[in-house]
Coordinates of C-alpha atoms and ligand atoms in Angstrom, one line a residue:
M17 CA -128.7 -143.1 57.5
K18 CA -131.1 -141.6 55.1
R19 CA -130.0 -141.3 51.5
E20 CA -129.7 -137.5 51.7
T21 CA -127.1 -138.1 54.5
I22 CA -125.4 -141.0 52.8
A23 CA -124.8 -138.7 49.8
L24 CA -122.6 -136.6 52.0
H25 CA -121.0 -139.1 54.4
G26 CA -121.3 -142.6 52.8
G27 CA -118.0 -144.5 52.6
F28 CA -115.9 -141.8 54.3
D29 CA -115.4 -140.3 57.8
C30 CA -112.0 -138.7 57.4
D31 CA -108.7 -139.7 55.7
P32 CA -107.0 -142.3 57.9
A33 CA -103.6 -140.9 57.0
T34 CA -104.1 -137.2 57.5
K35 CA -107.5 -136.7 59.0
A36 CA -108.5 -134.6 55.9
V37 CA -112.3 -134.2 55.9
A38 CA -112.5 -133.8 52.1
V39 CA -111.8 -137.0 50.2
P40 CA -108.2 -136.9 49.2
I41 CA -107.3 -137.4 45.5
Y42 CA -104.9 -140.4 45.6
Q43 CA -103.3 -139.6 42.3
T44 CA -101.1 -142.6 42.1
A45 CA -100.8 -145.6 39.7
A46 CA -99.2 -148.0 42.2
Y47 CA -98.7 -148.7 45.9
A48 CA -95.5 -149.9 47.6
F49 CA -95.1 -153.4 49.0
D50 CA -93.4 -153.8 52.4
S51 CA -91.7 -157.0 51.1
A52 CA -91.9 -159.7 48.6
A53 CA -94.2 -161.6 50.9
H54 CA -96.5 -158.6 51.3
G55 CA -96.7 -158.3 47.5
A56 CA -97.5 -161.9 47.2
A57 CA -100.2 -161.8 49.9
L58 CA -101.8 -158.8 48.1
F59 CA -101.8 -160.6 44.8
D60 CA -103.3 -163.7 46.4
L61 CA -106.0 -161.4 47.9
E62 CA -105.0 -162.7 51.4
V63 CA -104.5 -159.2 52.9
E64 CA -106.4 -156.0 52.2
G65 CA -104.6 -153.2 50.4
Y66 CA -103.9 -151.7 47.1
R67 CA -101.6 -152.9 44.3
Y68 CA -102.3 -150.8 41.2
S69 CA -105.0 -148.2 40.4
R70 CA -106.4 -150.3 37.6
I71 CA -107.7 -152.7 40.2
G72 CA -108.5 -150.3 43.0
N73 CA -107.7 -146.8 44.3
P74 CA -108.6 -145.2 47.7
T75 CA -110.4 -142.2 46.2
T76 CA -112.4 -144.4 43.8
K77 CA -113.2 -146.7 46.7
V78 CA -115.0 -143.9 48.6
L79 CA -117.1 -143.4 45.5
E80 CA -117.8 -147.1 45.2
D81 CA -118.7 -147.4 48.9
R82 CA -120.9 -144.3 48.7
V83 CA -122.9 -145.4 45.7
A84 CA -123.2 -148.9 47.1
A85 CA -124.6 -147.4 50.3
L86 CA -127.0 -145.1 48.4
E87 CA -128.4 -148.1 46.5
G88 CA -128.5 -150.4 49.6
A89 CA -125.9 -152.7 48.0
V90 CA -123.0 -154.8 49.3
A91 CA -120.3 -153.6 46.8
A92 CA -119.7 -151.5 43.7
L93 CA -117.1 -151.1 40.9
A94 CA -116.6 -147.7 39.5
V95 CA -115.5 -147.5 35.9
S96 CA -114.7 -144.9 33.2
S97 CA -118.2 -144.4 31.9
G98 CA -121.8 -145.6 32.0
Q99 CA -121.2 -147.6 28.8
T100 CA -118.3 -149.5 30.4
A101 CA -120.5 -150.3 33.4
L102 CA -123.2 -151.8 31.1
Y103 CA -120.6 -153.7 29.1
Y104 CA -118.9 -155.2 32.1
A105 CA -122.2 -156.1 33.8
A106 CA -123.4 -157.9 30.6
L107 CA -120.2 -159.8 30.1
N108 CA -120.0 -160.8 33.7
L109 CA -123.2 -162.7 33.3
A110 CA -123.5 -163.7 29.6
E111 CA -120.8 -165.3 27.6
G112 CA -120.8 -166.6 24.0
G113 CA -123.9 -168.6 23.1
R114 CA -126.0 -167.1 25.9
N115 CA -128.6 -164.3 25.7
I116 CA -130.0 -161.4 27.6
V117 CA -133.7 -160.4 27.5
S118 CA -134.2 -156.6 27.5
V119 CA -137.1 -154.1 27.5
P120 CA -137.1 -152.2 24.2
Q121 CA -137.0 -148.6 25.7
L122 CA -133.2 -148.0 26.1
Y123 CA -130.7 -145.3 26.0
G124 CA -129.4 -145.1 22.4
T125 CA -125.8 -146.3 22.9
T126 CA -127.0 -149.1 25.2
Y127 CA -129.3 -150.2 22.3
T128 CA -126.3 -150.2 20.0
L129 CA -124.2 -152.2 22.4
F130 CA -127.0 -154.7 22.8
A131 CA -128.2 -154.9 19.2
H132 CA -124.8 -154.7 17.4
I133 CA -121.8 -155.2 19.7
L134 CA -122.6 -158.0 22.1
P135 CA -123.9 -160.2 19.2
R136 CA -120.4 -160.0 17.7
L137 CA -119.1 -161.6 20.9
G138 CA -121.8 -164.3 20.6
V139 CA -124.2 -162.8 23.2
Q140 CA -127.6 -162.2 21.7
V141 CA -129.9 -159.6 23.2
R142 CA -133.6 -160.3 22.7
F143 CA -135.7 -157.2 22.8
A144 CA -139.2 -157.6 24.1
K145 CA -142.2 -156.0 22.3
S146 CA -142.8 -153.8 25.4
D147 CA -141.7 -153.5 29.0
A148 CA -144.6 -155.7 30.1
P149 CA -143.3 -158.5 32.3
A150 CA -145.2 -161.1 30.3
E151 CA -143.5 -160.0 27.1
I152 CA -140.1 -160.4 28.8
E153 CA -140.9 -163.8 30.1
R154 CA -141.9 -165.1 26.6
L155 CA -138.4 -164.5 25.4
I156 CA -136.5 -166.3 28.3
D157 CA -135.1 -169.7 27.6
Q158 CA -132.4 -172.0 29.1
D159 CA -129.6 -169.9 27.6
T160 CA -130.9 -166.6 29.1
R161 CA -128.5 -165.2 31.7
A162 CA -130.1 -161.8 32.6
V163 CA -133.2 -159.6 32.3
F164 CA -132.4 -156.0 31.7
C165 CA -134.3 -152.7 32.0
E166 CA -133.9 -149.0 32.7
T167 CA -135.9 -147.9 35.8
V168 CA -137.0 -144.9 33.8
G169 CA -136.4 -145.4 30.1
N170 CA -134.4 -142.7 28.2
P171 CA -136.0 -141.0 26.3
A172 CA -139.3 -142.9 26.4
G173 CA -140.0 -141.9 30.0
N174 CA -141.6 -145.3 30.7
V175 CA -141.3 -146.5 34.3
C176 CA -140.5 -150.3 34.6
D177 CA -142.5 -152.5 37.0
L178 CA -139.4 -153.6 38.9
D179 CA -141.2 -156.0 41.3
A180 CA -142.8 -157.8 38.5
L181 CA -139.7 -157.9 36.3
A182 CA -137.6 -159.3 39.3
A183 CA -140.3 -161.9 39.9
V184 CA -140.1 -163.0 36.2
A185 CA -136.3 -163.1 36.2
H186 CA -136.0 -165.0 39.5
R187 CA -138.7 -167.5 38.6
N188 CA -136.5 -168.3 35.6
G189 CA -133.3 -168.5 37.7
V190 CA -131.6 -165.3 36.3
P191 CA -130.7 -161.9 37.8
L192 CA -132.5 -158.6 37.1
V193 CA -130.1 -155.9 35.9
V194 CA -131.3 -152.3 36.1
D195 CA -129.9 -149.1 34.8
N196 CA -131.0 -146.6 37.4
T197 CA -129.3 -143.6 35.8
V198 CA -132.3 -141.4 35.1
A199 CA -134.2 -142.1 38.4
T200 CA -131.1 -142.1 40.7
P201 CA -131.2 -143.9 44.1
I202 CA -132.7 -140.8 45.6
L203 CA -136.0 -141.6 43.8
V204 CA -135.8 -145.4 43.9
R205 CA -133.6 -148.1 45.0
P206 CA -134.1 -151.0 42.5
I207 CA -132.6 -153.5 45.0
E208 CA -135.5 -152.9 47.3
H209 CA -137.7 -154.1 44.4
G210 CA -135.7 -157.3 43.6
A211 CA -132.9 -156.0 41.3
D212 CA -129.7 -158.0 41.6
V213 CA -127.3 -155.7 39.7
V214 CA -127.7 -151.9 39.3
V215 CA -125.7 -149.9 36.8
H216 CA -125.3 -146.1 36.5
S217 CA -123.9 -143.5 34.3
L218 CA -122.5 -141.2 37.0
T219 CA -122.1 -138.6 34.3
K220 CA -125.8 -137.6 34.7
F221 CA -127.7 -136.7 37.8
L222 CA -125.3 -138.2 40.3
G223 CA -122.3 -136.2 39.1
G224 CA -124.8 -133.6 38.2
H225 CA -122.7 -130.8 36.6
G226 CA -121.9 -132.2 33.1
T227 CA -118.2 -132.1 33.8
T228 CA -117.2 -135.7 34.3
L229 CA -117.8 -139.1 32.7
G230 CA -118.1 -142.1 35.0
G231 CA -120.0 -145.3 35.5
I232 CA -120.6 -147.8 38.2
V233 CA -121.8 -151.4 38.6
V234 CA -123.5 -152.1 41.9
D235 CA -124.1 -155.6 43.4
A236 CA -127.1 -156.3 45.6
G237 CA -125.2 -159.4 46.9
R238 CA -128.4 -161.5 47.0
F239 CA -128.5 -163.6 43.8
P240 CA -128.0 -167.3 44.7
W241 CA -125.2 -168.1 42.2
R242 CA -124.6 -171.5 43.9
E243 CA -128.3 -172.5 43.5
H244 CA -128.0 -171.8 39.8
R245 CA -124.4 -173.0 39.4
S246 CA -125.1 -174.8 36.1
R247 CA -126.0 -171.4 34.6
F248 CA -123.3 -169.4 36.4
P249 CA -120.3 -171.6 36.8
M250 CA -118.0 -168.6 36.5
F251 CA -118.9 -167.6 40.1
T252 CA -118.8 -171.1 41.6
E253 CA -115.9 -172.9 39.7
P254 CA -112.2 -172.1 39.9
D255 CA -111.1 -169.3 37.5
A256 CA -108.0 -170.3 35.6
S257 CA -107.4 -166.6 34.7
Y258 CA -107.0 -165.9 38.4
H259 CA -105.0 -168.9 39.7
G260 CA -108.0 -170.9 40.5
L261 CA -110.0 -168.3 42.6
V262 CA -113.6 -169.2 43.3
Y263 CA -115.5 -165.9 43.4
C264 CA -118.4 -167.1 45.6
E265 CA -115.9 -168.5 48.1
H266 CA -113.5 -165.6 48.2
Y267 CA -116.0 -162.7 47.9
G268 CA -119.1 -164.2 49.5
A269 CA -122.1 -162.0 48.8
A270 CA -120.0 -159.7 46.7
A271 CA -119.0 -162.4 44.2
F272 CA -120.5 -160.5 41.2
I273 CA -118.4 -157.3 41.8
G274 CA -115.3 -159.4 42.8
R275 CA -115.4 -161.1 39.5
C276 CA -116.2 -157.9 37.6
R277 CA -113.1 -156.3 39.1
S278 CA -110.8 -159.3 38.9
V279 CA -111.7 -160.3 35.4
Y280 CA -113.0 -157.3 33.4
Q281 CA -111.5 -154.3 35.1
R282 CA -108.2 -156.0 35.6
T283 CA -107.8 -157.1 32.0
M284 CA -109.8 -154.6 30.0
G285 CA -108.9 -151.6 32.2
A286 CA -111.6 -148.9 31.5
V287 CA -110.5 -147.2 34.7
L288 CA -112.1 -144.1 36.3
S289 CA -109.3 -141.6 37.2
P290 CA -109.0 -140.6 40.9
M291 CA -109.6 -137.0 39.9
N292 CA -112.9 -137.9 38.2
A293 CA -113.9 -140.0 41.2
F294 CA -113.3 -136.9 43.4
L295 CA -115.4 -134.7 41.0
L296 CA -118.2 -137.2 41.0
L297 CA -118.2 -137.4 44.8
Q298 CA -118.5 -133.6 44.9
G299 CA -121.6 -133.9 42.7
I300 CA -123.2 -136.7 44.7
E301 CA -123.0 -134.6 47.9
T302 CA -125.8 -132.4 46.5
V303 CA -127.8 -134.8 44.4
A304 CA -130.9 -134.9 46.7
V305 CA -131.3 -131.1 46.9
R306 CA -130.6 -130.7 43.2
L307 CA -133.2 -133.3 42.4
D308 CA -135.9 -131.5 44.4
R309 CA -135.4 -128.4 42.2
H310 CA -135.1 -130.4 39.0
L311 CA -138.3 -132.2 39.6
E312 CA -140.3 -129.2 40.7
N313 CA -139.1 -127.2 37.7
A314 CA -139.9 -130.1 35.4
R315 CA -143.5 -130.3 36.8
R316 CA -143.9 -126.6 36.0
V317 CA -142.4 -127.0 32.5
A318 CA -144.7 -130.0 31.7
E319 CA -147.8 -128.0 32.8
F320 CA -146.7 -125.0 30.8
L321 CA -146.1 -127.1 27.6
R322 CA -149.3 -129.0 28.0
A323 CA -151.4 -125.9 28.3
D324 CA -149.7 -124.3 25.2
P325 CA -151.6 -124.7 21.9
R326 CA -148.3 -124.5 20.0
V327 CA -147.3 -127.9 21.5
E328 CA -148.8 -131.0 20.0
S329 CA -148.2 -133.4 22.9
V330 CA -146.2 -133.8 26.1
N331 CA -144.9 -137.1 27.4
Y332 CA -144.5 -136.6 31.1
A333 CA -145.1 -139.5 33.5
G334 CA -146.2 -137.0 36.3
F335 CA -149.6 -136.4 34.5
P336 CA -152.4 -138.5 36.0
D337 CA -153.5 -139.6 32.5
N338 CA -150.0 -140.9 31.6
P339 CA -150.0 -144.7 31.5
Y340 CA -147.0 -144.8 33.8
Y341 CA -148.5 -142.5 36.4
P342 CA -149.4 -145.5 38.8
L343 CA -145.8 -146.7 38.6
V344 CA -144.5 -143.2 39.3
Q345 CA -146.5 -143.4 42.5
K346 CA -145.4 -146.9 43.3
Y347 CA -141.7 -146.7 42.6
L348 CA -140.7 -143.0 42.5
G349 CA -142.7 -141.7 45.4
G350 CA -144.9 -139.8 43.1
R351 CA -142.0 -137.8 41.7
A352 CA -141.8 -138.0 37.9
C353 CA -138.3 -137.4 36.4
S354 CA -137.1 -134.2 35.0
L355 CA -136.6 -135.8 31.6
M356 CA -139.5 -135.4 29.2
T357 CA -140.3 -135.4 25.6
F358 CA -142.7 -133.4 23.6
E359 CA -143.8 -132.6 20.0
V360 CA -144.0 -129.1 18.7
R361 CA -147.1 -128.5 16.6
G362 CA -146.1 -128.4 12.9
G363 CA -144.1 -131.6 12.6
S364 CA -140.4 -132.1 12.4
Q365 CA -139.6 -128.8 10.7
A366 CA -141.4 -126.8 13.4
G367 CA -139.5 -129.0 15.9
A368 CA -136.2 -128.1 14.3
R369 CA -137.1 -124.4 14.3
F370 CA -137.9 -124.6 18.0
Y371 CA -134.7 -126.4 18.7
D372 CA -132.6 -123.9 16.9
A373 CA -134.2 -121.0 18.6
L374 CA -133.4 -122.1 22.2
R375 CA -131.1 -119.7 24.0
L376 CA -131.0 -120.9 27.7
F377 CA -131.4 -124.6 27.0
K378 CA -128.2 -126.1 25.6
R379 CA -128.5 -128.1 22.4
L380 CA -126.6 -131.3 23.2
V381 CA -126.9 -135.0 24.0
N382 CA -126.4 -135.1 27.7
L383 CA -129.0 -135.2 30.6
G384 CA -128.9 -134.6 34.3
D385 CA -126.7 -131.6 34.2
A386 CA -127.7 -128.8 36.6
K387 CA -128.3 -126.7 33.4
S388 CA -131.4 -127.2 31.2
L389 CA -130.6 -129.3 28.2
A390 CA -132.4 -130.2 25.0
C391 CA -131.8 -133.0 22.5
H392 CA -133.3 -134.0 19.2
P393 CA -133.0 -137.8 19.5
A394 CA -133.9 -138.8 15.9
S395 CA -130.9 -136.9 14.6
T396 CA -128.5 -137.7 17.4
T397 CA -128.7 -140.4 20.1
H398 CA -131.2 -142.6 18.2
R399 CA -129.9 -141.8 14.7
Q400 CA -128.6 -145.4 14.1
M401 CA -132.1 -146.9 14.5
T402 CA -134.7 -147.6 11.9
P403 CA -137.8 -145.4 12.1
E404 CA -139.6 -148.4 13.5
E405 CA -137.0 -149.0 16.2
Q406 CA -137.1 -145.3 17.0
R407 CA -140.9 -145.5 17.5
T408 CA -140.5 -148.4 19.9
A409 CA -137.9 -146.4 21.8
G410 CA -140.4 -143.5 22.1
V411 CA -138.7 -141.3 19.5
G412 CA -140.7 -139.6 16.7
P413 CA -139.1 -137.4 13.9
G414 CA -140.1 -134.2 15.7
T415 CA -139.6 -135.4 19.3
I416 CA -137.7 -133.0 21.5
R417 CA -136.3 -134.4 24.7
I418 CA -135.5 -131.9 27.5
S419 CA -133.7 -132.4 30.8
V420 CA -135.0 -129.5 33.0
G421 CA -132.3 -127.9 35.0
I422 CA -132.2 -126.0 38.3
E423 CA -132.3 -122.4 36.9
H424 CA -135.0 -120.1 38.0
I425 CA -138.3 -121.4 36.6
D426 CA -139.2 -118.0 35.0
D427 CA -136.1 -118.0 32.9
I428 CA -136.7 -121.6 31.8
L429 CA -140.3 -120.9 30.8
A430 CA -139.3 -117.7 29.0
D431 CA -136.8 -119.6 26.9
L432 CA -139.4 -122.2 25.9
D433 CA -141.9 -119.5 25.2
Q434 CA -139.7 -117.6 22.8
A435 CA -138.5 -120.8 21.0
L436 CA -142.2 -121.8 20.6
A437 CA -142.9 -118.4 19.1
A438 CA -140.0 -118.8 16.7
A439 CA -141.3 -122.3 15.7
A440 CA -144.7 -121.0 14.9
Ligands
PLP503 C1 -125.8 -141.6 29.6 C2 -126.4 -142.9 29.8 C3 -125.6 -144.1 29.7 C4 -124.2 -144.0 29.3 O1 -123.4 -143.4 30.2 P1 -122.0 -142.7 29.8 O2 -121.5 -142.2 31.1 O3 -122.3 -141.5 28.9 O4 -121.1 -143.7 29.1 C5 -126.2 -145.3 30.0 N1 -127.5 -145.3 30.4 C6 -128.3 -144.2 30.5 C7 -129.7 -144.4 30.9 C8 -127.8 -143.0 30.2 O5 -128.5 -141.9 30.3

């Protein structure tokens, strides 16, 4: 099936118990065992079934199967937020004394996780000077356990060269982990370009309505853990925390997600509620049509801003003179994302006046809502960074980041126009 169809039908035909055609919300913490022997078989993973909703839930499973299908993956694990997805994915690969090599253009909280939190657990994250594959490769050593990038960096708007980054990672015996939140699998499937693990904040375009936090870790099922067993013994050696289970043996191609669920989700428990899984599934049904409108509106907004003398500069990868334009053609089917940044003429004070004058655009730190949103990264999402770190992340003091919604384009442009007038 095509992705537009998978978004509606992936992972679900109808409810096996009732024939309900909407995904039922299985609002339950636990599941009954037929007998002691049945309970034991479930705990030994010998039979299929549910035990406790921290480990698995039928509503959440539809979401997992649907996103796995959208990404062309073998398995997925849904969790409480995008940040949890990133945290679990990192810990599932890198333990104390190891490192991860990352591009520098990152979502603000991911940067904080990598720069400040993982190091406290003994996992160093090395930030490359740029997203150039050669800069990444320079930082890889024998303790590296993953290469990390965002398909489309937030808020820098850079597009990563996934084929080249995957080649660098694989040449060095480590997986490529990609945050595909901003692009979504509708624009690109990183697994088709060599990614081994994909993570998402479902809170953004996939959920699409700004109502529900959620995250997901997706497993391509292709990384040869056994071939690199000295680096990744956690997948090929018996796990004492799970009565000697060997993840590669038990889960086969889905060893990465099997371990993520059995080790991190089971013991750390950042669970997505079944109700939230349902709401996210509702959102995913329309992601492809929403994106069409988001992207078309964004193109009109970018052209409007670029032509306006009150605007200093516009960073939109859909312009042919943007350095990432060729990668937009190669990876995103020529469709640049609806996230863009720009500078209002007159510096940070004019930027602040513009921001305060917005009426339709909401002032907040979300993206990918159906509504138009605006954010001032330097004072919010990227506040914890030094000015130099902000520059590398694509954030200037007056930078405004917008996520263009699906309202009528005339109303969007009118709001930007009146706010620019107020700034000038
Ligand atoms: C929002 C976001 C996250 C974090 O997701 P939450 O669901 O808010 O925890 C991670 N990566 C990117 C690219 C994001 O936009």
